[in-house]
Every structure is written in structure tokens, then in C-alpha cells.
PDB file of C-alpha atoms in Angstrom:
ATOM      1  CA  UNK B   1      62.064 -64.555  -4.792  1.00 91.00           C
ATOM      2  CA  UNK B   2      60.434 -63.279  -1.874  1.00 94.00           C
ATOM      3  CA  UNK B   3      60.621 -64.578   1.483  1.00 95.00           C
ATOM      4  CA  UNK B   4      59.175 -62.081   3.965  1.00 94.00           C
ATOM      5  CA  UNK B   5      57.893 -61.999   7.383  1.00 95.00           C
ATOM      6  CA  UNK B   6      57.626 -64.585  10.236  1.00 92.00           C
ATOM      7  CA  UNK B   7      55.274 -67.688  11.613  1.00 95.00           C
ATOM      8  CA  UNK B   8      53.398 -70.229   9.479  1.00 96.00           C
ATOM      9  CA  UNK B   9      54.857 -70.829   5.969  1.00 97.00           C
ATOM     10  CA  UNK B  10      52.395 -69.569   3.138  1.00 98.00           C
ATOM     11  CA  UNK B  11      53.663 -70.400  -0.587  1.00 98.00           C
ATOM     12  CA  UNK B  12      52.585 -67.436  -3.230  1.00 98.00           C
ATOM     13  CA  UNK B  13      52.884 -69.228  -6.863  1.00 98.00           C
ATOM     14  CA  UNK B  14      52.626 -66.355  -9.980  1.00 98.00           C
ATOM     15  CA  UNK B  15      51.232 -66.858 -13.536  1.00 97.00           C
ATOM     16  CA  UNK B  16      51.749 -65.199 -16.823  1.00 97.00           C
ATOM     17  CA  UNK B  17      52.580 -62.710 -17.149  1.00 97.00           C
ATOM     18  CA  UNK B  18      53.247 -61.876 -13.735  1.00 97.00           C
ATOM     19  CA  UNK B  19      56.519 -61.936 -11.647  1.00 97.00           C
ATOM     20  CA  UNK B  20      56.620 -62.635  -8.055  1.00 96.00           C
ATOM     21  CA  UNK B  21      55.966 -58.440  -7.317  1.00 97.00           C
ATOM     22  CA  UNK B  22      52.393 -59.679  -8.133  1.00 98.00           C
ATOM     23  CA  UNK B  23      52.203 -59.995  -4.284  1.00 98.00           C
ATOM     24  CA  UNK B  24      53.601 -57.045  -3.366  1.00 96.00           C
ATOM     25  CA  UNK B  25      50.586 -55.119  -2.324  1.00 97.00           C
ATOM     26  CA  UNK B  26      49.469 -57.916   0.082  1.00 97.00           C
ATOM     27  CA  UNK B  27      52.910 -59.114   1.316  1.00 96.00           C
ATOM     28  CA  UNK B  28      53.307 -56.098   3.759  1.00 95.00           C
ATOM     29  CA  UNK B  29      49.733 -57.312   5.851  1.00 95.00           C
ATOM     30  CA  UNK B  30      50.322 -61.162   5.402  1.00 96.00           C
ATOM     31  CA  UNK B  31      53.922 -61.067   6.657  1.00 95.00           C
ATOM     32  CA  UNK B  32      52.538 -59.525   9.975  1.00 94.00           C
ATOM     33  CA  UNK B  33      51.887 -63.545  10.950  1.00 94.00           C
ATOM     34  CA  UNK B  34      53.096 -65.304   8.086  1.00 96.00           C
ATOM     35  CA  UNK B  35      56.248 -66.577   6.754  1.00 97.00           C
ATOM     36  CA  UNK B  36      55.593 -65.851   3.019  1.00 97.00           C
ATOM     37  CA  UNK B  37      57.788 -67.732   0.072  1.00 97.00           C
ATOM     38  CA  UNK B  38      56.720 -66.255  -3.319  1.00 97.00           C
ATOM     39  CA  UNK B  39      59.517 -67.763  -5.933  1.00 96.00           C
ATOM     40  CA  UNK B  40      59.774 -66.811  -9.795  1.00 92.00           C
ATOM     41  CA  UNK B  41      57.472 -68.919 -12.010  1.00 93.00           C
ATOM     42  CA  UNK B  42      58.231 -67.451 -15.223  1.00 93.00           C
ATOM     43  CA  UNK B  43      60.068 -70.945 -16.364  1.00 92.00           C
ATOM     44  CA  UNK B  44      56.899 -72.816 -16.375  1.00 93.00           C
ATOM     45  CA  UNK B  45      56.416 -76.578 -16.200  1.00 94.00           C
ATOM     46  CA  UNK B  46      53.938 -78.832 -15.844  1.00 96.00           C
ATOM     47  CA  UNK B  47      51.880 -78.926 -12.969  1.00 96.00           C
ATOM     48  CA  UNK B  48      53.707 -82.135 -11.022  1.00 97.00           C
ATOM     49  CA  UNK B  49      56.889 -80.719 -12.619  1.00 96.00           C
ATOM     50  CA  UNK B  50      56.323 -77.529 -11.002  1.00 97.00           C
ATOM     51  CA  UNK B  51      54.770 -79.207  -7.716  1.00 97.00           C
ATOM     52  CA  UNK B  52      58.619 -80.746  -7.750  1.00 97.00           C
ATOM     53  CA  UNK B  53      60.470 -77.501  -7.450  1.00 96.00           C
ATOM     54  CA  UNK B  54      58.109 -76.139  -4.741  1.00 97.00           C
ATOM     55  CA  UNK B  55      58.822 -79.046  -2.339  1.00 97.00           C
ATOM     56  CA  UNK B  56      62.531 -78.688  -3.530  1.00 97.00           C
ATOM     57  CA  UNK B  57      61.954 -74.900  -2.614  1.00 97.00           C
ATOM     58  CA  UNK B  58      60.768 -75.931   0.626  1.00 97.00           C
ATOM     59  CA  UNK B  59      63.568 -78.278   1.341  1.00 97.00           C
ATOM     60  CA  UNK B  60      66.196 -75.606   0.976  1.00 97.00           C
ATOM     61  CA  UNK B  61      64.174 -73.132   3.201  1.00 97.00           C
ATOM     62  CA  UNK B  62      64.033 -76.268   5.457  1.00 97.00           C
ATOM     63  CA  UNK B  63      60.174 -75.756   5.603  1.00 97.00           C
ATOM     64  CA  UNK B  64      57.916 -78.806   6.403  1.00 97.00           C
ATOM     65  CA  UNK B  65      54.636 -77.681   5.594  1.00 97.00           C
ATOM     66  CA  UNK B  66      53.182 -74.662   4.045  1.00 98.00           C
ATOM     67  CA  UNK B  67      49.742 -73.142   3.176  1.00 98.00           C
ATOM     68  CA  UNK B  68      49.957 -72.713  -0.905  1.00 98.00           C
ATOM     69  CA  UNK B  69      48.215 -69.899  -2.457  1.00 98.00           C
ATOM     70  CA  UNK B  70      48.132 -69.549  -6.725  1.00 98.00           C
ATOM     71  CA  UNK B  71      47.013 -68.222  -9.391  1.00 98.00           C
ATOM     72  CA  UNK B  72      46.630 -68.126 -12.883  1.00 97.00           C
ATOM     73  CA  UNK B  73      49.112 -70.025 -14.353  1.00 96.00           C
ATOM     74  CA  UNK B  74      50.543 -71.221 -10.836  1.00 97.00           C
ATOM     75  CA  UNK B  75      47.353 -72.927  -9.884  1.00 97.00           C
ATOM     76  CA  UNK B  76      48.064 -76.608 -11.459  1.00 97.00           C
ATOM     77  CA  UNK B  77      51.482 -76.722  -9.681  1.00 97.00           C
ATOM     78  CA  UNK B  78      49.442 -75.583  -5.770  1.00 98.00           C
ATOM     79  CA  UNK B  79      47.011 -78.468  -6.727  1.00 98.00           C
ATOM     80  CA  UNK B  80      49.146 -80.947  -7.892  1.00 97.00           C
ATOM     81  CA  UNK B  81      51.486 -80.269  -4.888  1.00 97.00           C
ATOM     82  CA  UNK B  82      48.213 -80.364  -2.522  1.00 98.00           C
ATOM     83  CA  UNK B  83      47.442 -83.436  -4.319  1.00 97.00           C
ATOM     84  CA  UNK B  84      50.666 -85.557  -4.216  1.00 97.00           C
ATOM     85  CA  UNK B  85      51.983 -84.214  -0.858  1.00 97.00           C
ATOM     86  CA  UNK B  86      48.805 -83.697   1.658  1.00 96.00           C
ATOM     87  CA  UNK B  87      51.522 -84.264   4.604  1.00 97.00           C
ATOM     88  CA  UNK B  88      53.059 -81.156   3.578  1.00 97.00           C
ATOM     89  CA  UNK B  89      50.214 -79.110   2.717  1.00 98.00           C
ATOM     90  CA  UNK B  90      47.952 -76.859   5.557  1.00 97.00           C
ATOM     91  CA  UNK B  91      45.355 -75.106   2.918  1.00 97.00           C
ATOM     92  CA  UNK B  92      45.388 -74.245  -0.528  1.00 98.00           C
ATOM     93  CA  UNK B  93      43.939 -71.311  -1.937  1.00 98.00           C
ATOM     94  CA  UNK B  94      43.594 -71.226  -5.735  1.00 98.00           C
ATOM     95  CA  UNK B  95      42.034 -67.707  -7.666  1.00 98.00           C
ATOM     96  CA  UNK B  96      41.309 -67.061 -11.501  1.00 97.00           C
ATOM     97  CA  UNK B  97      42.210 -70.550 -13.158  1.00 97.00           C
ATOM     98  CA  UNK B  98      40.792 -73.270 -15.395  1.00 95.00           C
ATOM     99  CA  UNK B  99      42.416 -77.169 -14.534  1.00 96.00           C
ATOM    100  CA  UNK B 100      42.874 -78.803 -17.914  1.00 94.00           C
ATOM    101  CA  UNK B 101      40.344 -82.093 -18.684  1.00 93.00           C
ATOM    102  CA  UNK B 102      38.602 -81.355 -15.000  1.00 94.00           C
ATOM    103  CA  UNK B 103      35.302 -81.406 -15.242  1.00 92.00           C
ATOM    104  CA  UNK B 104      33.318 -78.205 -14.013  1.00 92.00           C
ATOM    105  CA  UNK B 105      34.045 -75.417 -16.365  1.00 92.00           C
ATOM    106  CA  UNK B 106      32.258 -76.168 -19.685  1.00 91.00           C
ATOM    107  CA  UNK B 107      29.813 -73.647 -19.328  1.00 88.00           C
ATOM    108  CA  UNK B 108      32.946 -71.038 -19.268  1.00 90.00           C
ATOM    109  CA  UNK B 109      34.752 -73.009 -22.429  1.00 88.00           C
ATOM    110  CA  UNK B 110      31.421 -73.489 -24.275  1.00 85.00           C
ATOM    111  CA  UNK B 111      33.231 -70.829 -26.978  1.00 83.00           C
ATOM    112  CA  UNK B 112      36.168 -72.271 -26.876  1.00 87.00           C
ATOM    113  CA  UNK B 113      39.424 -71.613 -24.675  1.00 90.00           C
ATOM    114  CA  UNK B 114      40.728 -68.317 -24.767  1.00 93.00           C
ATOM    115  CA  UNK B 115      42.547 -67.654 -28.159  1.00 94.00           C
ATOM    116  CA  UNK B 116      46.275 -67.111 -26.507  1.00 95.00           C
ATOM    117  CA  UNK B 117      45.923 -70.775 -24.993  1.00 95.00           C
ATOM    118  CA  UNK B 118      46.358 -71.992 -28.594  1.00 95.00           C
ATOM    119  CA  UNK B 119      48.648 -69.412 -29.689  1.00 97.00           C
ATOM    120  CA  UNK B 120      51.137 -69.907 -26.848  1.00 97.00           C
ATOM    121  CA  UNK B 121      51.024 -73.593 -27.867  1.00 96.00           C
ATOM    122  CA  UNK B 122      52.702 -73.909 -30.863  1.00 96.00           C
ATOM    123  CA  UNK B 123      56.410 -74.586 -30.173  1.00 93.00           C
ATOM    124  CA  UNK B 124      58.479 -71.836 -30.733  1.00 95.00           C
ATOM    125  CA  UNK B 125      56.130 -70.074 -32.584  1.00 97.00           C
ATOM    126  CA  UNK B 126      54.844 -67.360 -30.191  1.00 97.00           C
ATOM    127  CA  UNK B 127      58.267 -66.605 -29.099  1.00 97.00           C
ATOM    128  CA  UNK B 128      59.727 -65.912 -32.361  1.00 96.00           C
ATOM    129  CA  UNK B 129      56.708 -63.792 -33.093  1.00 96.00           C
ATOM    130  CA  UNK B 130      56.533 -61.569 -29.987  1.00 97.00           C
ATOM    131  CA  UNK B 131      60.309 -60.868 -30.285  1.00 95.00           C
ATOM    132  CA  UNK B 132      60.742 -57.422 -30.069  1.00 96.00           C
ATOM    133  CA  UNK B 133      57.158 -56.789 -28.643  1.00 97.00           C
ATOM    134  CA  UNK B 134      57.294 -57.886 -25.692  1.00 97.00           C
ATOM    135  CA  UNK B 135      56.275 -54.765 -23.718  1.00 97.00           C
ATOM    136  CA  UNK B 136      52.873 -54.679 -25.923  1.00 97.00           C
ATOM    137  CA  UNK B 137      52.279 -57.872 -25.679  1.00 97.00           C
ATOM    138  CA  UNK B 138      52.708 -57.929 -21.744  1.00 98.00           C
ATOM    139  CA  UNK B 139      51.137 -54.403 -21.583  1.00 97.00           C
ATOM    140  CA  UNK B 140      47.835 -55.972 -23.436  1.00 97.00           C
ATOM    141  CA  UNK B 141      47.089 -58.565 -20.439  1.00 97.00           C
ATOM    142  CA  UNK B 142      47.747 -56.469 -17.312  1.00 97.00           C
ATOM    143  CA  UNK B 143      44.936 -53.895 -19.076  1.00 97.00           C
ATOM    144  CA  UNK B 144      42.760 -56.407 -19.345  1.00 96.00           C
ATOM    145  CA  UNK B 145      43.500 -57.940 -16.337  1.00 97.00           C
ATOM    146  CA  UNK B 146      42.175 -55.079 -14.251  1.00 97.00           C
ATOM    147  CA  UNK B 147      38.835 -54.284 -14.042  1.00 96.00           C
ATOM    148  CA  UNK B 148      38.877 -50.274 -15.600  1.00 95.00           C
ATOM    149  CA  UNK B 149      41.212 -51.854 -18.210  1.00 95.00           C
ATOM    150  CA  UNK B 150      44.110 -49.047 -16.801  1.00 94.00           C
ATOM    151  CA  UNK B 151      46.420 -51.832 -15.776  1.00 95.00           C
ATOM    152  CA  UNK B 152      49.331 -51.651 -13.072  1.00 96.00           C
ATOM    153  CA  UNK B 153      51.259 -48.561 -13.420  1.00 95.00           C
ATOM    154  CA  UNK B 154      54.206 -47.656 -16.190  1.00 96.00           C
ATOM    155  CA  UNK B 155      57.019 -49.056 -13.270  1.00 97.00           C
ATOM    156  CA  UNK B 156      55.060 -52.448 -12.473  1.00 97.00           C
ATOM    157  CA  UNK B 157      54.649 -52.912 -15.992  1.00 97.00           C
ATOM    158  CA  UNK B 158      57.996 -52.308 -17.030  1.00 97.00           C
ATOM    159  CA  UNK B 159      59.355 -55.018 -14.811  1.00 97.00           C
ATOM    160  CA  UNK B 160      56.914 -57.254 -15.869  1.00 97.00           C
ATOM    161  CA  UNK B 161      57.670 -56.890 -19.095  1.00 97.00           C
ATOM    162  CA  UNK B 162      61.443 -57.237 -18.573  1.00 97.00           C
ATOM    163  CA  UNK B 163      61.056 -60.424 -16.923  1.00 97.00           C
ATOM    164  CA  UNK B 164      59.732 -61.956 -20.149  1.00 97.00           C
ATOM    165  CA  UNK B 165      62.036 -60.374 -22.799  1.00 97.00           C
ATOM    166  CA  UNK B 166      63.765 -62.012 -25.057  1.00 97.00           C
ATOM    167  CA  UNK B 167      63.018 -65.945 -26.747  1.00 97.00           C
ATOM    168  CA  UNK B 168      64.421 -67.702 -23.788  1.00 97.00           C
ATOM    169  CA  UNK B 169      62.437 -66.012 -21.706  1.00 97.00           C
ATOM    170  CA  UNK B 170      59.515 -66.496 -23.296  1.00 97.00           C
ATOM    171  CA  UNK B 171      59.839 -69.694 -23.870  1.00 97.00           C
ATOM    172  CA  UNK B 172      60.034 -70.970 -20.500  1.00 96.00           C
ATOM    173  CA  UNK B 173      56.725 -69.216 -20.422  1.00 96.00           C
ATOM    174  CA  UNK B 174      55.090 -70.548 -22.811  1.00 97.00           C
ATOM    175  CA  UNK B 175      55.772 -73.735 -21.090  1.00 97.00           C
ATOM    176  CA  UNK B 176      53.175 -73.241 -18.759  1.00 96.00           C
ATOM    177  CA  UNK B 177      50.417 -73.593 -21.862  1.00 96.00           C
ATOM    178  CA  UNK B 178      52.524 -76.407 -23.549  1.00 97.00           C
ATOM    179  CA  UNK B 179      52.235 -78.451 -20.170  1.00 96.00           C
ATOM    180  CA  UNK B 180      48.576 -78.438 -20.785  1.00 96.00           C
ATOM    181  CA  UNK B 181      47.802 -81.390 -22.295  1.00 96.00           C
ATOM    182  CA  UNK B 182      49.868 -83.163 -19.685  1.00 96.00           C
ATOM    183  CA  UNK B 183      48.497 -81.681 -17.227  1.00 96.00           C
ATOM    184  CA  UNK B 184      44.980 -83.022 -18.140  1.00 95.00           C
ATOM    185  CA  UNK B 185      46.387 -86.447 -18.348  1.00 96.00           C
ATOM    186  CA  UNK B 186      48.549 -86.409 -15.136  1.00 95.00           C
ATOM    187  CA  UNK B 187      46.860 -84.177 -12.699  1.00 94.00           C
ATOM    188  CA  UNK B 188      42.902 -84.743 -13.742  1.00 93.00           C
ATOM    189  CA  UNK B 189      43.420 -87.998 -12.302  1.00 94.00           C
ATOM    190  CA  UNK B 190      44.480 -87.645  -9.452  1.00 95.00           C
ATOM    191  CA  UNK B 191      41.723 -85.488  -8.345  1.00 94.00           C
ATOM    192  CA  UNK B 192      39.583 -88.387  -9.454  1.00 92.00           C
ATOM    193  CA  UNK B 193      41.627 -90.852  -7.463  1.00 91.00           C
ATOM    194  CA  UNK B 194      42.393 -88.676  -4.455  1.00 91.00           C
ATOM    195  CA  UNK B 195      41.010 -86.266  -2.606  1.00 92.00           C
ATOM    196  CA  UNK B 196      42.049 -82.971  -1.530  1.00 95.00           C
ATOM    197  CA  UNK B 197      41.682 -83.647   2.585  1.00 94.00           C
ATOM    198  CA  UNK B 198      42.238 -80.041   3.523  1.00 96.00           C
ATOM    199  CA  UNK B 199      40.327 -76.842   3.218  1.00 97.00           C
ATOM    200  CA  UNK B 200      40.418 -75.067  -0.014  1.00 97.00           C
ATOM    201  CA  UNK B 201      39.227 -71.506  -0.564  1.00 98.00           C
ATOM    202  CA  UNK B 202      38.525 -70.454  -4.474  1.00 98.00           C
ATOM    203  CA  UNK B 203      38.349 -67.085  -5.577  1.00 98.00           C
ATOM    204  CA  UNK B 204      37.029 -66.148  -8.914  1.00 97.00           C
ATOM    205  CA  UNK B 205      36.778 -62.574 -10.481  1.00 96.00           C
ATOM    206  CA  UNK B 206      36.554 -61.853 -14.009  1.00 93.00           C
ATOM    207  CA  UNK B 207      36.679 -63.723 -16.088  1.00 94.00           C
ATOM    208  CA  UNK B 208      36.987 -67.673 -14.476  1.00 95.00           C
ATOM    209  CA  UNK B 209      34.596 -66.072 -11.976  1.00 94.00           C
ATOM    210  CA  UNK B 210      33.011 -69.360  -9.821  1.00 95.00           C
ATOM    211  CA  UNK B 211      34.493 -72.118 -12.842  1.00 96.00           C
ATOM    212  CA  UNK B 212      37.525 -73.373 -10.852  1.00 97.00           C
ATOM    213  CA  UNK B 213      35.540 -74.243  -7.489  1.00 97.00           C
ATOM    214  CA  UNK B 214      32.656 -76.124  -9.364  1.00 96.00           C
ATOM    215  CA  UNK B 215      35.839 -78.089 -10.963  1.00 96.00           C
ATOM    216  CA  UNK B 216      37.242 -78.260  -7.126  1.00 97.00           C
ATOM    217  CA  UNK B 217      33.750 -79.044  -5.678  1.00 94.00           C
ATOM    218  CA  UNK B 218      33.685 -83.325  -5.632  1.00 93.00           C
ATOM    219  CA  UNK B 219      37.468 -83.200  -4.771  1.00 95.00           C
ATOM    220  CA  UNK B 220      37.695 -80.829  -2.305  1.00 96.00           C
ATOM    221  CA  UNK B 221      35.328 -81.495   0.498  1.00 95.00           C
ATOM    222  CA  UNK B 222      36.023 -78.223   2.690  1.00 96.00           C
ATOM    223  CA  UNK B 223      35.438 -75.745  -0.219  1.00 97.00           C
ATOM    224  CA  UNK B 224      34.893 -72.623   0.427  1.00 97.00           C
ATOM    225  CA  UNK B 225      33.800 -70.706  -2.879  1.00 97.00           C
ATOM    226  CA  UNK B 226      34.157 -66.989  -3.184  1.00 97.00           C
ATOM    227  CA  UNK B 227      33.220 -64.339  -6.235  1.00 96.00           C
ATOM    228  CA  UNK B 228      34.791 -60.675  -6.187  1.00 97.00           C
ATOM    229  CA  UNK B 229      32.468 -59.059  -8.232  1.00 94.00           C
ATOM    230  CA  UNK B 230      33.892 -55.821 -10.344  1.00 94.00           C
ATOM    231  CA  UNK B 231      37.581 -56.979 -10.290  1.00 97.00           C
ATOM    232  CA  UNK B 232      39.857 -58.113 -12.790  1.00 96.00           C
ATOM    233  CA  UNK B 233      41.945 -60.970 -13.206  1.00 97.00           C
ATOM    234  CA  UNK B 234      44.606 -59.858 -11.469  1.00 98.00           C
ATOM    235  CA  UNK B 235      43.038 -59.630  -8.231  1.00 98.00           C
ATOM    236  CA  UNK B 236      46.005 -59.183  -5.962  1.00 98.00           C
ATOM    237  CA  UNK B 237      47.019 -55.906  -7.854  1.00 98.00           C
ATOM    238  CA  UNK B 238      43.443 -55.184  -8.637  1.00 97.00           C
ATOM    239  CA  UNK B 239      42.078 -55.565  -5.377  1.00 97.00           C
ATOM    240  CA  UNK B 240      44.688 -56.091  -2.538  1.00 97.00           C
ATOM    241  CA  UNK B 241      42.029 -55.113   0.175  1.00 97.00           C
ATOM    242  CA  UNK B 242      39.326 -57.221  -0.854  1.00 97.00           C
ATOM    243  CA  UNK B 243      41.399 -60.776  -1.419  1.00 98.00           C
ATOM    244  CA  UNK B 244      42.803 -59.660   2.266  1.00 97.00           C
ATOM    245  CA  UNK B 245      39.548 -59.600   3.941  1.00 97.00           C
ATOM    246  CA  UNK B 246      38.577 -62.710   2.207  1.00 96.00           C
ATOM    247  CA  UNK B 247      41.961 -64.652   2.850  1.00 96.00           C
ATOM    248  CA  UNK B 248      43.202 -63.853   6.471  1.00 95.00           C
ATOM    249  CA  UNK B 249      40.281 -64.813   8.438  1.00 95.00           C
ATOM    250  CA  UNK B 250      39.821 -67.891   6.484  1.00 95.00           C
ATOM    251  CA  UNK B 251      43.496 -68.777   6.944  1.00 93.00           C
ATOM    252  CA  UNK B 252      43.117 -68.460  10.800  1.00 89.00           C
ATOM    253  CA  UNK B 253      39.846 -70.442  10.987  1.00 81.00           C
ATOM    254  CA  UNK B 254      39.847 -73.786  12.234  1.00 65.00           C
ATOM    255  CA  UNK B 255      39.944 -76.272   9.771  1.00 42.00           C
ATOM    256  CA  UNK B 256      36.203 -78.228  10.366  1.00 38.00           C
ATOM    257  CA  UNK B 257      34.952 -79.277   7.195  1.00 37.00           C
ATOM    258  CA  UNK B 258      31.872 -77.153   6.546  1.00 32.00           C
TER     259      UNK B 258
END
């Protein structure tokens, strides 16, 4: 886990198949004037499972509230904790992520949903398959995941990788994916019920690009909707300097609605 820097509390939440060093390159400017609490997602859960251990992250850091900033895989858990604990939320800001049975992103799914969603589904199939090829298998998505298709670098990788070696490991994964039909019954909803009374700022790249904010845009009121254009999916890694001048002066605006 990291926990780095000082002032306001800002929550960074990981997906697959990242660890928490998916930060790293944008930790050293945000900790200037921000506490930031990035903890290892690679057991997933559902998204109001995973909204759980946040706050219970929180709790032990003794940390009231806390801006919450996801991606990926980590997005259903920021929104669902948004969702279910507004008094302990300041923003959320959600990148590169599609909320299961929320309306918004058909045009995206019109072929279908990617073809790991399914794969990754199956219990313990994907696990038992992958075993032994882990590194491959992880190498294939941080390629892809960056917009020259070069990926992160042999060391980045390798740690990567090594987080999610091995059946257990990858099972906890996989859990992420296997929440997914839950997650369309529990947390769709609630944004239909409830509304997310706080400014939200959603970044898209390739290849979600603008999907998750039009899926945001009737529960979020203060949306603010971004697009990096020629930058992969891993857009903290990808492009540290762009998602900083996007993010800091939009988490020291004032919080107006429009």
C-alpha cells in the first residue's frame, strides 16, 4: 500500500492487472498537497464489497473523508463507496471503465463486451488455464494498454506480473469480473435511486473513451467529462503529465455545480 504525502486524503483504487505502483509516476506531484492512500486491489470483490474495505481502510488510517480516484477495475468500488457514503466522500474521479447494467455505454458494447470479461468469468477456469503463463498473459494487457503498444518497461512489468502469479492469486482477480453480475444488480440501482451530490470528473482514453461519463451523466450532476486523445488505457503510466494537468486544478476548484 501506499500512503504518501500530506493534507487532504485522496484514495487511488487499481484494476487488473495493475498493482498499486500504477500510481507511481503521479504520486511524487500529488503528494506535494495531498495525503494519498493507494491500497492493493488485486483480491477483487464486488463493488459494495470493495466500497466496505475502503471505509474499513479509512477507519484504520483514522481518515474521515477522502477524494476517491479509480480505475479500471477499481471504478465500481469509488462509485459504490461515493454512492453509499456521500458524508465521507469530497470528489470522485473515475477513468477507463464500463458500470455493469448502467445505461450509457451501448454504443461501446454494441459488439459485445470485451472477450476476457467472459473468459475471466468462468469459475476457476481462467486460473487453471493461465497457470504457468502468467507473465504473457499480464505482458499482453499492459501492451495494449499503452498507446504505441510498447507497454511499461521489463521491471514494471515484472512486478506486475508477480503480483498475480500463481491460482490464488489469480483468483482473487478474477473476482473483480465474477462480481459483475452483482454489481449490475446492487450498484445500478442505486445510481437510479440516489444521486451522486458531489463533483465527478471522468476521464476516458482508449478504448472506454467518453462511455463511462454518458453512464455518469443523469447521476452525477457536477460532471465534468474529459477525453485524452492518443493514450492508452493505462493512462497514469501512459500519460502521467496529461491526467496531472487535467486532475489537480480540478481537485482544487470549488465545488459549484457547473
Amino acid at each position: 500500500m501506499i500512503d504518501s504525502g500530506r493534507g487532504p486524503a485522496v484514495v487511488l483504487l487499481h484494476g487488473f492487472p495493475h498493482t498499486e505502483r500504477l500510481w507511481e509516476l503521479v504520486v511524487p506531484r500529488l503528494s506535494a498537497t495531498w495525503r494519498l492512500i493507494a491500497p492493493d486491489l488485486v483480491r477483487g470483490g464486488s463493488a459494495l464489497e470493495l466500497a466496505d474495505r475502503t471505509e474499513q481502510l479509512l477507519d484504520g488510517l483514522r481518515i474521515n473523508r477522502a477524494t476517491v480516484v479509480a480505475i479500471d477495475a477499481g471504478v465500481p468500488a469509488a462509485v459504490g463507496f461515493a454512492v453509499t457514503r456521500p458524508e465521507r466522500t469530497d470528489r470522485l474521479v473515475v477513468m477507463e471503465a464500463i458500470l455493469p447494467g448502467v445505461a450509457g455505454a451501448e454504443s461501446l458494447l454494441e459488439r459485445g463486451q470485451p472477450w476476457w470479461f467472459g473468459f475471466h468469468q468462468v469459475p476457476g477456469l481462467a486460473e487453471r488455464v493461465l497457470a504457468g503463463h502468467e507473465r504473457e498473459y499480464v505482458e499482453w494487457f499492459l501492451n495494449v494498454g499503452t498507446a504505441d503498444g510498447t507497454g511499461i518497461g521489463p521491471e514494471l512489468t515484472a512486478a506486475f506480473a508477480s503480483a498475480y502469479t500463481g491460482t490464488v492469486a489469480l483468483a482473487g482477480a478474477f473476482a473483480h469480473y465474477r462480481a459483475m453480475p452483482r454489481n449490475a444488480q446492487e450498484l445500478a440501482p442505486l445510481l437510479t435511486e440516489k444521486s451522486l451530490d458531489l463533483p465527478v470528473l471522468a476521464i476516458g482514453s482508449q478504448p472506454v473513451g467518453p462511455a463511462l461519463a454518458a453512464q455518469l451523466r443523469t447521476a452525477a450532476p457536477d460532471l465534468t467529462s474529459v477525453q485524452l486523445d492518443n493514450c492508452g488505457h493505462l493512462i497514469p503510466l501512459d500519460a502521467p503529465d496529461r491526467l496531472l494537468a487535467e486532475l489537480l486544478p480540478w481537485l482544487e476548484r470549488d465545488s459549484t455545480p457547473g
